[in-house]
Structures are given as structure tokens and as C-alpha cells.
């Protein structure tokens, strides 16, 4: 009898924990804001100075949704073997390594290799030349097409029932509403909840900043 009561007690505790988890997930945020990204550049300070002059500091134009990140007034030209794209916006603050994020169609116009990558995964990526008002900078490795992803805080990931690095499917509303697979969760501190896709994906799917996006989870 004692063993039976002990097992029953453990079972009830487990059920209570499960219900608490489900409640936390159910009470968490459901709809996710969407951010539509055009081509842009993250520069190292070394390359900032090559393009704009010694000691130059980037000028903030406006804050972005991700804490601490901002669009800059400065733009540069991106040049490849087959063509060039003018006035590509720089985003701040400066990074350790320069990263050029382009659209898939841009890679054909420029004539460069641009693998589909998450930000910061630059090994073996493409190369271009950047032209600024004071000089040029060779980007030997750092040209990518951004993988679609969702920024969130770790506690938000718990509410959604996902984890950092997980590939999920999202569902979205609108006239062309549907679903997209292989959306990567980026759950780290100092993040703002937002799903990032590029302008080509958004245009093809009719997605706008007002589109409702949710993570598709069979157990929710």
C-alpha cells in the first residue's frame, strides 16, 4: 500500500508539472512580428576606415528592432565580377568581421557565390569589393544570403516550446497565406521577438510587416 501511495503521489506530481508547462506555453506569445530585410552590410572598424577614412565612426540613422542595432546614414557600392549595386545600406554597430547580406537575385547580378547562411557563419562564403567615398575594401570571405530565422529571448523560446538552433515551420496569414519550413530559432539574450525574411521571400508570398506569423507546433 505504501508503495502504491508513493507511486500515485509521483504520478500526480508529474501531471502537475506537465500541466504547468502546457499552461506556460499556452499563455506565451503566439503571433510573431515580421521584419523584412533588404540587402545590407555589417562592417568591421578596419573596413569602415578603408571606405570612409581613418578614425571614422558610423552615423546612426534609426534604431532597428533588435536591441543595440541601427541603420546608418552611410551606404557603399558592392562590386562583383559581373556587375555592381549602388547605395547598399550599412547597419551598425561595427562587427569583428565584415558581412555582406544580399538577395539571391543579387548574386546573379554581381556574379558571386553567396551561400544560404545564418549571420556569422561566413566560412567559405562569397567575396566582393566594397567602394566608399574614401577608398575600397576587399571582402575575401563574407557574402551570404540570409537564412530565414526568428529572434527571441530564451524565456520566449520556452513559452513557444522551441530551442536555440531548432528548425521550425511557420504559418502566415494573408491572400497567399501558407507555411514555410526550415526557419531557424535564434534564442539568445538581448533579442527582440521578430521573424526575419528577405524582400524576395516577402514579395513572393505576399508577406508584409502586418502579416501574422505563428510557429506551427503539433503539441500546442
XYZ file of C-alpha atoms in Angstrom:
220
model
C 0.000 0.000 0.000
C 2.831 2.372 0.909
C 4.453 1.767 -2.482
C 1.131 2.364 -4.229
C 0.606 5.687 -2.461
C 4.178 6.726 -3.206
C 3.805 5.910 -6.926
C 0.451 7.690 -7.043
C 1.994 10.761 -5.458
C 4.825 10.841 -8.003
C 2.337 10.408 -10.835
C 0.246 13.335 -9.588
C 3.380 15.500 -9.271
C 4.359 14.645 -12.854
C 0.907 15.505 -14.136
C 1.025 18.811 -12.312
C 4.406 19.658 -13.869
C 3.089 18.770 -17.332
C 0.020 20.961 -16.855
C 2.201 23.840 -15.682
C 4.362 23.519 -18.796
C 1.317 23.449 -21.075
C -0.107 26.481 -19.294
C 3.162 28.382 -19.711
C 3.260 27.573 -23.419
C -0.406 28.396 -23.910
C -0.033 31.746 -22.119
C 3.062 32.677 -24.091
C 3.104 34.918 -27.162
C 1.560 33.362 -30.249
C 1.729 35.928 -33.046
C 5.257 36.952 -34.057
C 6.155 40.309 -35.638
C 7.791 40.053 -39.054
C 10.806 42.018 -40.246
C 11.526 42.174 -43.974
C 15.230 42.596 -44.752
C 16.727 44.103 -47.878
C 20.394 43.725 -48.844
C 22.704 45.321 -46.267
C 26.230 45.307 -44.875
C 27.801 44.886 -41.434
C 31.318 46.377 -41.414
C 34.393 45.854 -39.283
C 36.003 49.041 -37.996
C 39.011 48.323 -40.199
C 36.822 48.305 -43.301
C 34.903 51.389 -42.095
C 38.189 53.266 -42.124
C 39.192 51.905 -45.536
C 35.908 53.123 -47.003
C 35.339 56.393 -45.098
C 38.704 57.419 -43.706
C 40.886 56.917 -40.644
C 39.009 57.087 -37.334
C 35.602 57.363 -38.994
C 32.542 56.468 -36.903
C 29.274 55.287 -38.424
C 26.323 57.688 -38.163
C 23.051 56.329 -36.757
C 20.025 56.944 -38.960
C 17.430 54.982 -36.969
C 17.229 52.164 -34.443
C 16.252 48.678 -35.578
C 14.045 46.152 -33.814
C 16.988 44.183 -32.435
C 18.354 45.911 -29.310
C 21.506 47.928 -29.966
C 21.347 47.605 -33.756
C 20.721 50.534 -36.076
C 20.618 51.585 -39.715
C 23.369 54.002 -40.700
C 23.281 57.035 -42.957
C 26.248 55.616 -44.832
C 25.928 53.472 -47.969
C 28.525 51.916 -50.261
C 28.732 50.272 -53.657
C 29.053 46.471 -53.822
C 31.037 45.226 -56.839
C 31.398 41.719 -58.263
C 32.867 40.233 -61.450
C 29.673 40.808 -63.471
C 28.164 43.968 -62.033
C 27.646 46.378 -59.154
C 24.885 47.505 -56.792
C 24.935 51.092 -55.569
C 23.821 52.585 -52.261
C 23.746 49.436 -50.153
C 22.873 50.389 -46.578
C 25.293 49.792 -43.704
C 23.952 48.549 -40.367
C 25.671 49.196 -37.061
C 27.361 48.763 -34.748
C 30.661 47.567 -36.209
C 31.472 43.862 -36.062
C 34.608 41.795 -35.804
C 34.253 40.679 -39.437
C 32.546 42.364 -42.377
C 29.405 40.592 -43.580
C 27.516 41.397 -46.789
C 23.942 40.079 -46.884
C 22.444 40.099 -50.377
C 19.374 38.709 -52.141
C 19.553 35.593 -54.268
C 18.986 37.635 -57.432
C 21.838 39.960 -56.402
C 24.279 37.050 -56.564
C 23.486 36.633 -60.270
C 23.812 40.359 -60.971
C 27.137 40.554 -59.143
C 28.399 37.190 -60.384
C 29.359 35.979 -56.908
C 28.878 32.902 -54.764
C 26.510 33.628 -51.881
C 25.568 30.545 -49.842
C 22.429 30.445 -47.695
C 23.698 31.035 -44.147
C 22.844 32.326 -40.713
C 24.525 35.554 -39.689
C 28.121 34.983 -38.597
C 28.539 31.686 -40.477
C 30.938 33.014 -43.087
C 33.463 30.219 -43.729
C 33.665 29.530 -47.449
C 31.232 32.308 -48.343
C 31.498 34.734 -51.268
C 33.768 37.666 -51.957
C 33.119 41.183 -53.289
C 34.724 44.614 -53.380
C 33.144 47.497 -51.475
C 33.600 51.051 -52.775
C 33.216 54.022 -50.447
C 33.922 57.759 -50.706
C 37.478 57.426 -49.374
C 38.572 54.048 -50.760
C 37.754 50.383 -51.258
C 37.717 47.211 -49.167
C 38.107 43.646 -50.386
C 35.749 41.210 -48.686
C 37.535 37.911 -49.251
C 35.014 35.867 -47.265
C 31.713 37.254 -46.041
C 28.964 37.384 -48.693
C 25.811 35.395 -47.871
C 22.089 35.133 -48.491
C 20.439 35.147 -45.069
C 18.522 32.102 -43.888
C 15.073 32.943 -42.602
C 15.068 32.931 -38.822
C 13.244 34.073 -35.681
C 14.902 36.150 -32.971
C 13.623 35.656 -29.435
C 14.709 35.593 -25.810
C 15.430 32.228 -24.117
C 12.321 32.560 -21.918
C 10.208 33.218 -25.025
C 11.656 30.062 -26.581
C 10.426 28.148 -23.530
C 6.973 29.648 -23.958
C 6.887 28.636 -27.607
C 8.266 25.175 -26.818
C 11.344 25.608 -29.041
C 15.087 25.967 -28.505
C 18.008 27.876 -29.971
C 19.136 26.434 -33.306
C 15.928 24.474 -33.887
C 14.426 24.488 -37.398
C 10.673 25.081 -37.249
C 7.768 25.627 -39.616
C 5.871 28.902 -39.551
C 2.360 29.638 -40.734
C 1.351 33.055 -42.008
C -1.843 34.866 -42.922
C -2.793 36.886 -46.000
C -4.080 36.241 -49.519
C -1.117 33.967 -50.172
C -1.100 32.580 -46.660
C 0.593 29.266 -46.104
C 3.631 27.828 -44.361
C 7.426 27.925 -44.569
C 9.769 25.243 -43.262
C 13.411 25.472 -42.167
C 13.024 28.670 -40.136
C 15.838 28.757 -37.578
C 15.252 29.760 -33.960
C 17.833 32.221 -32.619
C 17.109 32.333 -28.893
C 19.717 34.458 -27.136
C 19.749 37.228 -24.567
C 19.261 40.815 -25.714
C 16.955 39.823 -28.576
C 13.711 41.316 -29.835
C 10.950 38.915 -30.881
C 10.815 39.029 -34.684
C 10.767 36.713 -37.694
C 13.239 37.791 -40.374
C 12.767 37.016 -44.052
C 14.202 38.857 -47.050
C 12.356 41.024 -49.562
C 12.317 38.340 -52.254
C 10.573 35.845 -49.967
C 8.182 38.502 -48.704
C 7.222 39.670 -52.195
C 6.723 36.130 -53.494
C 4.496 35.183 -50.549
C 2.631 38.456 -50.081
C 4.090 38.950 -46.610
C 4.081 42.466 -45.126
C 5.041 43.854 -41.691
C 1.360 43.425 -40.733
C 1.262 39.724 -41.619
C 0.532 37.429 -38.668
C 3.150 34.713 -38.244
C 2.945 31.818 -35.804
C 5.124 28.805 -35.118
C 3.467 25.575 -36.111
C 3.735 23.113 -33.235
C 1.622 19.951 -33.290
C 1.517 19.743 -29.487
C 0.140 23.242 -28.910
